[in-house]
Amino acid sequence: MSAENGNHGTSDTQAGPRPEPLRFYGTTWVRHDNGYAARRVGLAVGSLAVAAAACFVLRVAYQGLQIADIGGFVSLLMIVMFAVCSALAFRHTWSGFTSRPDPDRQSSLRGLLAIGFVGSLLAYFLRTFTEAPGEKLHRAEYEKAREEYEKRASRRTGNPSKKKRRK
């Protein structure tokens, strides 16, 4: 059994804050080890393939509406709805890689993000070319926590009970 299984790639000897694992990457984003590059390539290909499959499903749904002969207005409305929702989902997902999203806003946008899932998949695909999606945000938070920990740990030297008392 490897040491990575229980703690997402970090060793048990590390003192201080632990890096937050990213979905599909664990904590391999910290040192870019344990198949990090292969995961990025695989997830880029996978997200693009899922986006293409989703577009195919949407096309089949659109053809179903054409067969039902519901009219041009409803067909146009469906196309505009998916385009707008995908654009908004892309923007929301892309901004979520650089800052923590507000949980209340996230829950209120859940339906819109579900409709525009193709935009989210494309944002994920494009982000994998530069980093693991969310890596920059997590790295900044982790490094800040490490710096704060080092400051606190460096102030503590020696055993305070053995200090000489002033008279």
Short mmCIF file of N, CA and C in Angstrom, two decimals:
data_model
loop_
_atom_site.label_atom_id
_atom_site.label_comp_id
_atom_site.label_asym_id
_atom_site.label_seq_id
_atom_site.Cartn_x
_atom_site.Cartn_y
_atom_site.Cartn_z
N MET A 1 0.86 -1.19 0.00
CA MET A 1 0.00 0.00 0.00
C MET A 1 0.89 1.23 0.00
N SER A 2 0.63 2.15 -0.88
CA SER A 2 1.49 3.32 -0.99
C SER A 2 1.12 4.38 0.04
N ALA A 3 2.06 5.28 0.26
CA ALA A 3 1.81 6.36 1.22
C ALA A 3 0.79 7.34 0.68
N GLU A 4 0.56 7.32 -0.63
CA GLU A 4 -0.36 8.29 -1.24
C GLU A 4 -1.81 7.96 -0.95
N ASN A 5 -2.15 6.72 -0.71
CA ASN A 5 -3.54 6.30 -0.59
C ASN A 5 -4.32 7.04 0.48
N GLY A 6 -3.76 7.17 1.64
CA GLY A 6 -4.53 7.75 2.74
C GLY A 6 -4.54 9.26 2.78
N ASN A 7 -3.53 9.91 2.22
CA ASN A 7 -3.43 11.34 2.40
C ASN A 7 -3.21 12.11 1.11
N HIS A 8 -3.62 11.55 0.00
CA HIS A 8 -3.64 12.25 -1.29
C HIS A 8 -2.25 12.72 -1.73
N GLY A 9 -1.21 11.93 -1.48
CA GLY A 9 0.10 12.25 -2.01
C GLY A 9 1.01 13.01 -1.07
N THR A 10 0.58 13.37 0.13
CA THR A 10 1.45 14.07 1.06
C THR A 10 2.00 13.07 2.06
N SER A 11 3.19 13.33 2.53
CA SER A 11 3.77 12.42 3.52
C SER A 11 3.29 12.80 4.91
N ASP A 12 3.33 11.82 5.79
CA ASP A 12 2.86 12.05 7.16
C ASP A 12 3.85 12.87 7.98
N THR A 13 5.09 13.03 7.51
CA THR A 13 6.09 13.75 8.29
C THR A 13 5.98 15.26 8.14
N GLN A 14 5.22 15.74 7.22
CA GLN A 14 5.09 17.18 6.99
C GLN A 14 4.31 17.82 8.12
N ALA A 15 4.93 18.84 8.74
CA ALA A 15 4.25 19.56 9.81
C ALA A 15 3.59 20.79 9.21
N GLY A 16 2.55 21.24 9.86
CA GLY A 16 1.89 22.46 9.40
C GLY A 16 0.68 22.18 8.55
N PRO A 17 0.25 23.20 7.81
CA PRO A 17 -0.97 23.05 7.00
C PRO A 17 -0.78 22.05 5.87
N ARG A 18 -1.84 21.37 5.54
CA ARG A 18 -1.84 20.39 4.45
C ARG A 18 -2.51 21.02 3.22
N PRO A 19 -2.03 20.69 2.04
CA PRO A 19 -2.68 21.23 0.82
C PRO A 19 -4.05 20.61 0.63
N GLU A 20 -4.96 21.42 0.13
CA GLU A 20 -6.32 20.94 -0.14
C GLU A 20 -6.31 20.18 -1.46
N PRO A 21 -6.86 18.96 -1.47
CA PRO A 21 -6.84 18.19 -2.72
C PRO A 21 -7.81 18.77 -3.75
N LEU A 22 -7.39 18.72 -5.01
CA LEU A 22 -8.23 19.12 -6.13
C LEU A 22 -8.93 17.88 -6.69
N ARG A 23 -10.13 18.05 -7.19
CA ARG A 23 -10.84 16.94 -7.80
C ARG A 23 -10.03 16.38 -8.97
N PHE A 24 -9.89 15.08 -9.02
CA PHE A 24 -9.15 14.32 -10.03
C PHE A 24 -7.64 14.42 -9.89
N TYR A 25 -7.12 15.32 -9.08
CA TYR A 25 -5.68 15.50 -8.96
C TYR A 25 -5.15 15.16 -7.58
N GLY A 26 -5.99 15.12 -6.58
CA GLY A 26 -5.50 14.93 -5.22
C GLY A 26 -4.61 16.11 -4.87
N THR A 27 -3.44 15.81 -4.31
CA THR A 27 -2.49 16.89 -4.01
C THR A 27 -1.27 16.80 -4.91
N THR A 28 -1.40 16.13 -6.04
CA THR A 28 -0.27 16.06 -6.98
C THR A 28 0.05 17.43 -7.57
N TRP A 29 -0.85 18.38 -7.45
CA TRP A 29 -0.62 19.73 -7.97
C TRP A 29 0.47 20.47 -7.20
N VAL A 30 0.77 20.03 -5.98
CA VAL A 30 1.75 20.74 -5.17
C VAL A 30 3.15 20.63 -5.78
N ARG A 31 3.57 19.39 -6.10
CA ARG A 31 4.91 19.18 -6.64
C ARG A 31 4.88 18.67 -8.09
N HIS A 32 3.70 18.62 -8.69
CA HIS A 32 3.53 18.13 -10.07
C HIS A 32 4.15 16.74 -10.23
N ASP A 33 3.81 15.85 -9.30
CA ASP A 33 4.34 14.49 -9.33
C ASP A 33 3.21 13.47 -9.40
N ASN A 34 3.56 12.20 -9.41
CA ASN A 34 2.59 11.09 -9.40
C ASN A 34 1.58 11.17 -10.54
N GLY A 35 2.05 11.43 -11.74
CA GLY A 35 1.17 11.42 -12.90
C GLY A 35 0.39 12.69 -13.12
N TYR A 36 0.86 13.79 -12.59
CA TYR A 36 0.16 15.08 -12.74
C TYR A 36 -0.04 15.44 -14.21
N ALA A 37 1.03 15.33 -15.01
CA ALA A 37 0.94 15.71 -16.43
C ALA A 37 -0.03 14.79 -17.18
N ALA A 38 0.04 13.51 -16.88
CA ALA A 38 -0.86 12.56 -17.54
C ALA A 38 -2.32 12.83 -17.16
N ARG A 39 -2.55 13.21 -15.93
CA ARG A 39 -3.91 13.54 -15.50
C ARG A 39 -4.42 14.77 -16.24
N ARG A 40 -3.55 15.77 -16.39
CA ARG A 40 -3.97 16.97 -17.10
C ARG A 40 -4.33 16.66 -18.54
N VAL A 41 -3.51 15.87 -19.20
CA VAL A 41 -3.80 15.50 -20.59
C VAL A 41 -5.08 14.69 -20.66
N GLY A 42 -5.20 13.70 -19.79
CA GLY A 42 -6.39 12.85 -19.78
C GLY A 42 -7.66 13.62 -19.50
N LEU A 43 -7.59 14.54 -18.56
CA LEU A 43 -8.78 15.32 -18.22
C LEU A 43 -9.12 16.34 -19.31
N ALA A 44 -8.11 16.85 -20.00
CA ALA A 44 -8.39 17.75 -21.11
C ALA A 44 -9.12 17.00 -22.22
N VAL A 45 -8.60 15.84 -22.57
CA VAL A 45 -9.24 15.03 -23.61
C VAL A 45 -10.63 14.59 -23.16
N GLY A 46 -10.73 14.16 -21.91
CA GLY A 46 -12.02 13.70 -21.39
C GLY A 46 -13.07 14.79 -21.35
N SER A 47 -12.69 15.98 -20.89
CA SER A 47 -13.69 17.06 -20.82
C SER A 47 -14.12 17.50 -22.21
N LEU A 48 -13.20 17.50 -23.17
CA LEU A 48 -13.58 17.85 -24.54
C LEU A 48 -14.48 16.78 -25.15
N ALA A 49 -14.18 15.52 -24.86
CA ALA A 49 -15.01 14.42 -25.38
C ALA A 49 -16.42 14.47 -24.79
N VAL A 50 -16.52 14.76 -23.50
CA VAL A 50 -17.83 14.86 -22.86
C VAL A 50 -18.60 16.06 -23.41
N ALA A 51 -17.89 17.18 -23.64
CA ALA A 51 -18.55 18.36 -24.23
C ALA A 51 -19.06 18.05 -25.63
N ALA A 52 -18.28 17.31 -26.41
CA ALA A 52 -18.72 16.95 -27.76
C ALA A 52 -19.92 16.01 -27.70
N ALA A 53 -19.89 15.06 -26.77
CA ALA A 53 -21.03 14.15 -26.61
C ALA A 53 -22.27 14.92 -26.16
N ALA A 54 -22.09 15.90 -25.29
CA ALA A 54 -23.22 16.71 -24.83
C ALA A 54 -23.81 17.52 -25.98
N CYS A 55 -22.94 18.05 -26.83
CA CYS A 55 -23.44 18.79 -28.00
C CYS A 55 -24.22 17.87 -28.94
N PHE A 56 -23.77 16.63 -29.06
CA PHE A 56 -24.50 15.65 -29.88
C PHE A 56 -25.88 15.38 -29.29
N VAL A 57 -25.95 15.23 -27.97
CA VAL A 57 -27.24 15.00 -27.31
C VAL A 57 -28.15 16.20 -27.49
N LEU A 58 -27.61 17.40 -27.39
CA LEU A 58 -28.41 18.61 -27.60
C LEU A 58 -28.91 18.68 -29.04
N ARG A 59 -28.09 18.25 -29.97
CA ARG A 59 -28.52 18.23 -31.38
C ARG A 59 -29.67 17.26 -31.58
N VAL A 60 -29.58 16.10 -30.96
CA VAL A 60 -30.67 15.12 -31.06
C VAL A 60 -31.95 15.70 -30.46
N ALA A 61 -31.81 16.41 -29.32
CA ALA A 61 -32.98 17.03 -28.71
C ALA A 61 -33.57 18.11 -29.63
N TYR A 62 -32.71 18.88 -30.27
CA TYR A 62 -33.18 19.91 -31.21
C TYR A 62 -33.90 19.27 -32.39
N GLN A 63 -33.36 18.18 -32.89
CA GLN A 63 -34.02 17.48 -33.99
C GLN A 63 -35.38 16.92 -33.56
N GLY A 64 -35.46 16.50 -32.30
CA GLY A 64 -36.75 16.05 -31.78
C GLY A 64 -37.77 17.17 -31.77
N LEU A 65 -37.34 18.37 -31.45
CA LEU A 65 -38.24 19.52 -31.48
C LEU A 65 -38.66 19.84 -32.92
N GLN A 66 -37.74 19.68 -33.86
CA GLN A 66 -38.09 19.93 -35.26
C GLN A 66 -39.10 18.90 -35.76
N ILE A 67 -38.91 17.65 -35.36
CA ILE A 67 -39.84 16.60 -35.77
C ILE A 67 -41.23 16.86 -35.18
N ALA A 68 -41.25 17.36 -33.94
CA ALA A 68 -42.52 17.66 -33.29
C ALA A 68 -43.22 18.87 -33.91
N ASP A 69 -42.49 19.60 -34.74
CA ASP A 69 -43.03 20.75 -35.46
C ASP A 69 -43.70 21.75 -34.50
N ILE A 70 -42.91 22.18 -33.51
CA ILE A 70 -43.45 23.11 -32.51
C ILE A 70 -43.33 24.56 -32.94
N GLY A 71 -42.62 24.81 -34.01
CA GLY A 71 -42.52 26.18 -34.50
C GLY A 71 -41.12 26.73 -34.37
N GLY A 72 -40.85 27.72 -35.19
CA GLY A 72 -39.53 28.33 -35.23
C GLY A 72 -39.19 29.13 -33.99
N PHE A 73 -40.19 29.76 -33.37
CA PHE A 73 -39.92 30.59 -32.20
C PHE A 73 -39.39 29.76 -31.03
N VAL A 74 -40.01 28.63 -30.76
CA VAL A 74 -39.57 27.77 -29.64
C VAL A 74 -38.19 27.19 -29.93
N SER A 75 -37.95 26.82 -31.18
CA SER A 75 -36.63 26.30 -31.56
C SER A 75 -35.56 27.36 -31.36
N LEU A 76 -35.85 28.57 -31.78
CA LEU A 76 -34.92 29.68 -31.60
C LEU A 76 -34.71 29.97 -30.12
N LEU A 77 -35.79 29.93 -29.36
CA LEU A 77 -35.72 30.16 -27.92
C LEU A 77 -34.82 29.13 -27.24
N MET A 78 -34.92 27.88 -27.67
CA MET A 78 -34.09 26.82 -27.09
C MET A 78 -32.61 27.05 -27.42
N ILE A 79 -32.33 27.44 -28.64
CA ILE A 79 -30.94 27.67 -29.04
C ILE A 79 -30.35 28.84 -28.25
N VAL A 80 -31.11 29.92 -28.13
CA VAL A 80 -30.64 31.09 -27.39
C VAL A 80 -30.46 30.75 -25.91
N MET A 81 -31.39 29.98 -25.35
CA MET A 81 -31.29 29.60 -23.94
C MET A 81 -30.02 28.81 -23.68
N PHE A 82 -29.73 27.80 -24.48
CA PHE A 82 -28.53 27.01 -24.28
C PHE A 82 -27.27 27.82 -24.53
N ALA A 83 -27.29 28.72 -25.50
CA ALA A 83 -26.12 29.54 -25.79
C ALA A 83 -25.83 30.50 -24.63
N VAL A 84 -26.87 31.16 -24.14
CA VAL A 84 -26.68 32.12 -23.04
C VAL A 84 -26.28 31.39 -21.76
N CYS A 85 -26.95 30.30 -21.45
CA CYS A 85 -26.61 29.54 -20.24
C CYS A 85 -25.21 28.96 -20.31
N SER A 86 -24.79 28.51 -21.49
CA SER A 86 -23.44 27.99 -21.65
C SER A 86 -22.40 29.09 -21.48
N ALA A 87 -22.69 30.27 -22.02
CA ALA A 87 -21.76 31.39 -21.87
C ALA A 87 -21.65 31.81 -20.41
N LEU A 88 -22.77 31.88 -19.72
CA LEU A 88 -22.74 32.24 -18.30
C LEU A 88 -22.06 31.17 -17.46
N ALA A 89 -22.30 29.91 -17.78
CA ALA A 89 -21.66 28.81 -17.05
C ALA A 89 -20.15 28.82 -17.30
N PHE A 90 -19.74 29.11 -18.54
CA PHE A 90 -18.32 29.22 -18.85
C PHE A 90 -17.68 30.30 -17.99
N ARG A 91 -18.29 31.47 -17.97
CA ARG A 91 -17.74 32.61 -17.21
C ARG A 91 -17.69 32.30 -15.71
N HIS A 92 -18.75 31.71 -15.19
CA HIS A 92 -18.80 31.38 -13.77
C HIS A 92 -17.75 30.33 -13.42
N THR A 93 -17.62 29.32 -14.25
CA THR A 93 -16.64 28.27 -13.99
C THR A 93 -15.23 28.81 -14.10
N TRP A 94 -14.98 29.63 -15.11
CA TRP A 94 -13.65 30.21 -15.32
C TRP A 94 -13.25 31.09 -14.15
N SER A 95 -14.16 31.92 -13.65
CA SER A 95 -13.84 32.79 -12.52
C SER A 95 -13.70 31.98 -11.23
N GLY A 96 -14.35 30.82 -11.16
CA GLY A 96 -14.22 29.97 -9.99
C GLY A 96 -12.85 29.34 -9.84
N PHE A 97 -12.03 29.37 -10.90
CA PHE A 97 -10.68 28.85 -10.83
C PHE A 97 -9.72 29.82 -10.17
N THR A 98 -10.09 31.10 -10.09
CA THR A 98 -9.19 32.10 -9.54
C THR A 98 -9.67 32.70 -8.21
N SER A 99 -10.93 32.46 -7.86
CA SER A 99 -11.45 32.96 -6.58
C SER A 99 -12.52 32.00 -6.08
N ARG A 100 -12.67 31.97 -4.79
CA ARG A 100 -13.69 31.09 -4.19
C ARG A 100 -15.07 31.64 -4.49
N PRO A 101 -15.96 30.82 -5.05
CA PRO A 101 -17.31 31.31 -5.33
C PRO A 101 -18.13 31.44 -4.04
N ASP A 102 -19.04 32.39 -4.06
CA ASP A 102 -19.94 32.60 -2.94
C ASP A 102 -20.93 31.42 -2.89
N PRO A 103 -21.04 30.72 -1.75
CA PRO A 103 -21.93 29.55 -1.69
C PRO A 103 -23.40 29.87 -1.98
N ASP A 104 -23.88 31.04 -1.54
CA ASP A 104 -25.28 31.40 -1.80
C ASP A 104 -25.50 31.64 -3.30
N ARG A 105 -24.57 32.33 -3.92
CA ARG A 105 -24.68 32.58 -5.36
C ARG A 105 -24.55 31.26 -6.13
N GLN A 106 -23.68 30.40 -5.66
CA GLN A 106 -23.48 29.11 -6.31
C GLN A 106 -24.77 28.29 -6.29
N SER A 107 -25.45 28.28 -5.16
CA SER A 107 -26.69 27.50 -5.07
C SER A 107 -27.81 28.13 -5.90
N SER A 108 -27.82 29.46 -6.00
CA SER A 108 -28.86 30.09 -6.80
C SER A 108 -28.63 29.91 -8.31
N LEU A 109 -27.38 29.68 -8.70
CA LEU A 109 -27.05 29.48 -10.11
C LEU A 109 -27.03 28.01 -10.52
N ARG A 110 -27.38 27.13 -9.62
CA ARG A 110 -27.27 25.70 -9.90
C ARG A 110 -28.06 25.29 -11.14
N GLY A 111 -29.27 25.77 -11.31
CA GLY A 111 -30.08 25.43 -12.48
C GLY A 111 -29.47 25.95 -13.77
N LEU A 112 -29.01 27.20 -13.73
CA LEU A 112 -28.39 27.78 -14.91
C LEU A 112 -27.12 27.03 -15.29
N LEU A 113 -26.33 26.64 -14.29
CA LEU A 113 -25.11 25.89 -14.57
C LEU A 113 -25.42 24.49 -15.10
N ALA A 114 -26.53 23.91 -14.67
CA ALA A 114 -26.92 22.60 -15.18
C ALA A 114 -27.32 22.69 -16.66
N ILE A 115 -28.02 23.74 -17.01
CA ILE A 115 -28.42 23.93 -18.41
C ILE A 115 -27.20 24.25 -19.27
N GLY A 116 -26.29 25.06 -18.76
CA GLY A 116 -25.11 25.46 -19.52
C GLY A 116 -23.89 24.62 -19.25
N PHE A 117 -24.09 23.34 -18.98
CA PHE A 117 -22.99 22.46 -18.62
C PHE A 117 -21.92 22.37 -19.71
N VAL A 118 -22.27 22.59 -20.95
CA VAL A 118 -21.29 22.56 -22.02
C VAL A 118 -20.26 23.67 -21.83
N GLY A 119 -20.71 24.84 -21.41
CA GLY A 119 -19.79 25.95 -21.13
C GLY A 119 -18.83 25.62 -20.00
N SER A 120 -19.33 24.96 -18.96
CA SER A 120 -18.46 24.56 -17.86
C SER A 120 -17.41 23.55 -18.31
N LEU A 121 -17.82 22.61 -19.14
CA LEU A 121 -16.88 21.61 -19.65
C LEU A 121 -15.81 22.25 -20.52
N LEU A 122 -16.21 23.21 -21.33
CA LEU A 122 -15.23 23.90 -22.18
C LEU A 122 -14.27 24.76 -21.37
N ALA A 123 -14.76 25.38 -20.30
CA ALA A 123 -13.88 26.15 -19.42
C ALA A 123 -12.87 25.22 -18.76
N TYR A 124 -13.33 24.07 -18.33
CA TYR A 124 -12.43 23.09 -17.71
C TYR A 124 -11.38 22.63 -18.73
N PHE A 125 -11.82 22.36 -19.96
CA PHE A 125 -10.91 21.93 -21.02
C PHE A 125 -9.84 22.98 -21.27
N LEU A 126 -10.23 24.23 -21.42
CA LEU A 126 -9.26 25.29 -21.72
C LEU A 126 -8.31 25.55 -20.56
N ARG A 127 -8.80 25.42 -19.33
CA ARG A 127 -7.96 25.70 -18.17
C ARG A 127 -6.87 24.65 -18.00
N THR A 128 -7.13 23.41 -18.45
CA THR A 128 -6.14 22.36 -18.27
C THR A 128 -4.88 22.61 -19.11
N PHE A 129 -4.92 23.52 -20.07
CA PHE A 129 -3.72 23.83 -20.85
C PHE A 129 -2.71 24.64 -20.05
N THR A 130 -3.15 25.38 -19.05
CA THR A 130 -2.24 26.19 -18.26
C THR A 130 -1.95 25.61 -16.88
N GLU A 131 -2.92 24.93 -16.30
CA GLU A 131 -2.76 24.37 -14.95
C GLU A 131 -3.89 23.40 -14.68
N ALA A 132 -3.78 22.73 -13.55
CA ALA A 132 -4.93 21.97 -13.08
C ALA A 132 -5.98 23.00 -12.68
N PRO A 133 -7.22 22.84 -13.13
CA PRO A 133 -8.23 23.86 -12.81
C PRO A 133 -8.34 24.12 -11.30
N GLY A 134 -8.07 25.36 -10.91
CA GLY A 134 -8.10 25.75 -9.51
C GLY A 134 -6.75 25.70 -8.83
N GLU A 135 -5.73 25.24 -9.54
CA GLU A 135 -4.40 25.09 -8.93
C GLU A 135 -3.83 26.42 -8.44
N LYS A 136 -3.97 27.46 -9.23
CA LYS A 136 -3.41 28.76 -8.87
C LYS A 136 -4.02 29.28 -7.56
N LEU A 137 -5.32 29.16 -7.44
CA LEU A 137 -6.01 29.59 -6.22
C LEU A 137 -5.56 28.76 -5.03
N HIS A 138 -5.56 27.45 -5.18
CA HIS A 138 -5.16 26.57 -4.08
C HIS A 138 -3.70 26.76 -3.71
N ARG A 139 -2.84 26.99 -4.71
CA ARG A 139 -1.43 27.19 -4.41
C ARG A 139 -1.22 28.48 -3.62
N ALA A 140 -1.91 29.55 -3.99
CA ALA A 140 -1.79 30.82 -3.26
C ALA A 140 -2.26 30.66 -1.82
N GLU A 141 -3.39 29.98 -1.62
CA GLU A 141 -3.90 29.76 -0.27
C GLU A 141 -2.95 28.88 0.54
N TYR A 142 -2.42 27.83 -0.09
CA TYR A 142 -1.52 26.91 0.61
C TYR A 142 -0.22 27.61 0.99
N GLU A 143 0.36 28.39 0.06
CA GLU A 143 1.61 29.08 0.37
C GLU A 143 1.42 30.13 1.46
N LYS A 144 0.27 30.80 1.45
CA LYS A 144 -0.01 31.78 2.51
C LYS A 144 -0.13 31.07 3.86
N ALA A 145 -0.81 29.93 3.89
CA ALA A 145 -0.95 29.17 5.13
C ALA A 145 0.41 28.66 5.60
N ARG A 146 1.28 28.23 4.66
CA ARG A 146 2.62 27.76 5.03
C ARG A 146 3.45 28.91 5.60
N GLU A 147 3.36 30.09 4.98
CA GLU A 147 4.11 31.24 5.49
C GLU A 147 3.66 31.62 6.89
N GLU A 148 2.34 31.65 7.11
CA GLU A 148 1.82 31.98 8.43
C GLU A 148 2.25 30.93 9.45
N TYR A 149 2.25 29.68 9.06
CA TYR A 149 2.68 28.61 9.96
C TYR A 149 4.16 28.77 10.31
N GLU A 150 4.99 29.07 9.29
CA GLU A 150 6.43 29.24 9.53
C GLU A 150 6.68 30.42 10.47
N LYS A 151 5.93 31.50 10.33
CA LYS A 151 6.09 32.65 11.22
C LYS A 151 5.76 32.27 12.65
N ARG A 152 4.64 31.55 12.82
CA ARG A 152 4.24 31.13 14.17
C ARG A 152 5.25 30.14 14.74
N ALA A 153 5.73 29.22 13.95
CA ALA A 153 6.65 28.19 14.43
C ALA A 153 8.01 28.77 14.75
N SER A 154 8.46 29.77 14.00
CA SER A 154 9.78 30.34 14.24
C SER A 154 9.81 31.17 15.51
N ARG A 155 8.70 31.70 15.95
CA ARG A 155 8.66 32.48 17.19
C ARG A 155 8.81 31.60 18.41
N ARG A 156 8.43 30.35 18.29
CA ARG A 156 8.52 29.42 19.43
C ARG A 156 9.88 28.74 19.42
N THR A 157 10.75 29.14 20.30
CA THR A 157 12.05 28.49 20.41
C THR A 157 12.26 28.05 21.83
N GLY A 158 12.62 26.81 22.00
CA GLY A 158 12.91 26.29 23.33
C GLY A 158 11.66 25.99 24.12
N ASN A 159 11.90 25.47 25.29
CA ASN A 159 10.83 25.11 26.21
C ASN A 159 10.57 26.30 27.13
N PRO A 160 9.36 26.88 27.10
CA PRO A 160 9.12 28.07 27.93
C PRO A 160 9.19 27.79 29.43
N SER A 161 8.99 26.56 29.86
CA SER A 161 9.04 26.28 31.29
C SER A 161 10.48 26.28 31.82
N LYS A 162 11.46 26.19 30.94
CA LYS A 162 12.86 26.18 31.36
C LYS A 162 13.49 27.56 31.30
N LYS A 163 12.73 28.56 30.94
CA LYS A 163 13.26 29.93 30.87
C LYS A 163 13.60 30.41 32.27
N LYS A 164 14.64 31.21 32.33
CA LYS A 164 15.02 31.78 33.62
C LYS A 164 14.06 32.92 33.95
N ARG A 165 13.66 32.96 35.15
CA ARG A 165 12.75 33.99 35.62
C ARG A 165 13.54 35.24 36.00
N ARG A 166 12.97 36.38 35.69
CA ARG A 166 13.57 37.66 36.10
C ARG A 166 13.24 37.90 37.55
N LYS A 167 14.16 38.51 38.22
CA LYS A 167 13.92 38.81 39.63
C LYS A 167 13.74 40.27 39.85
#
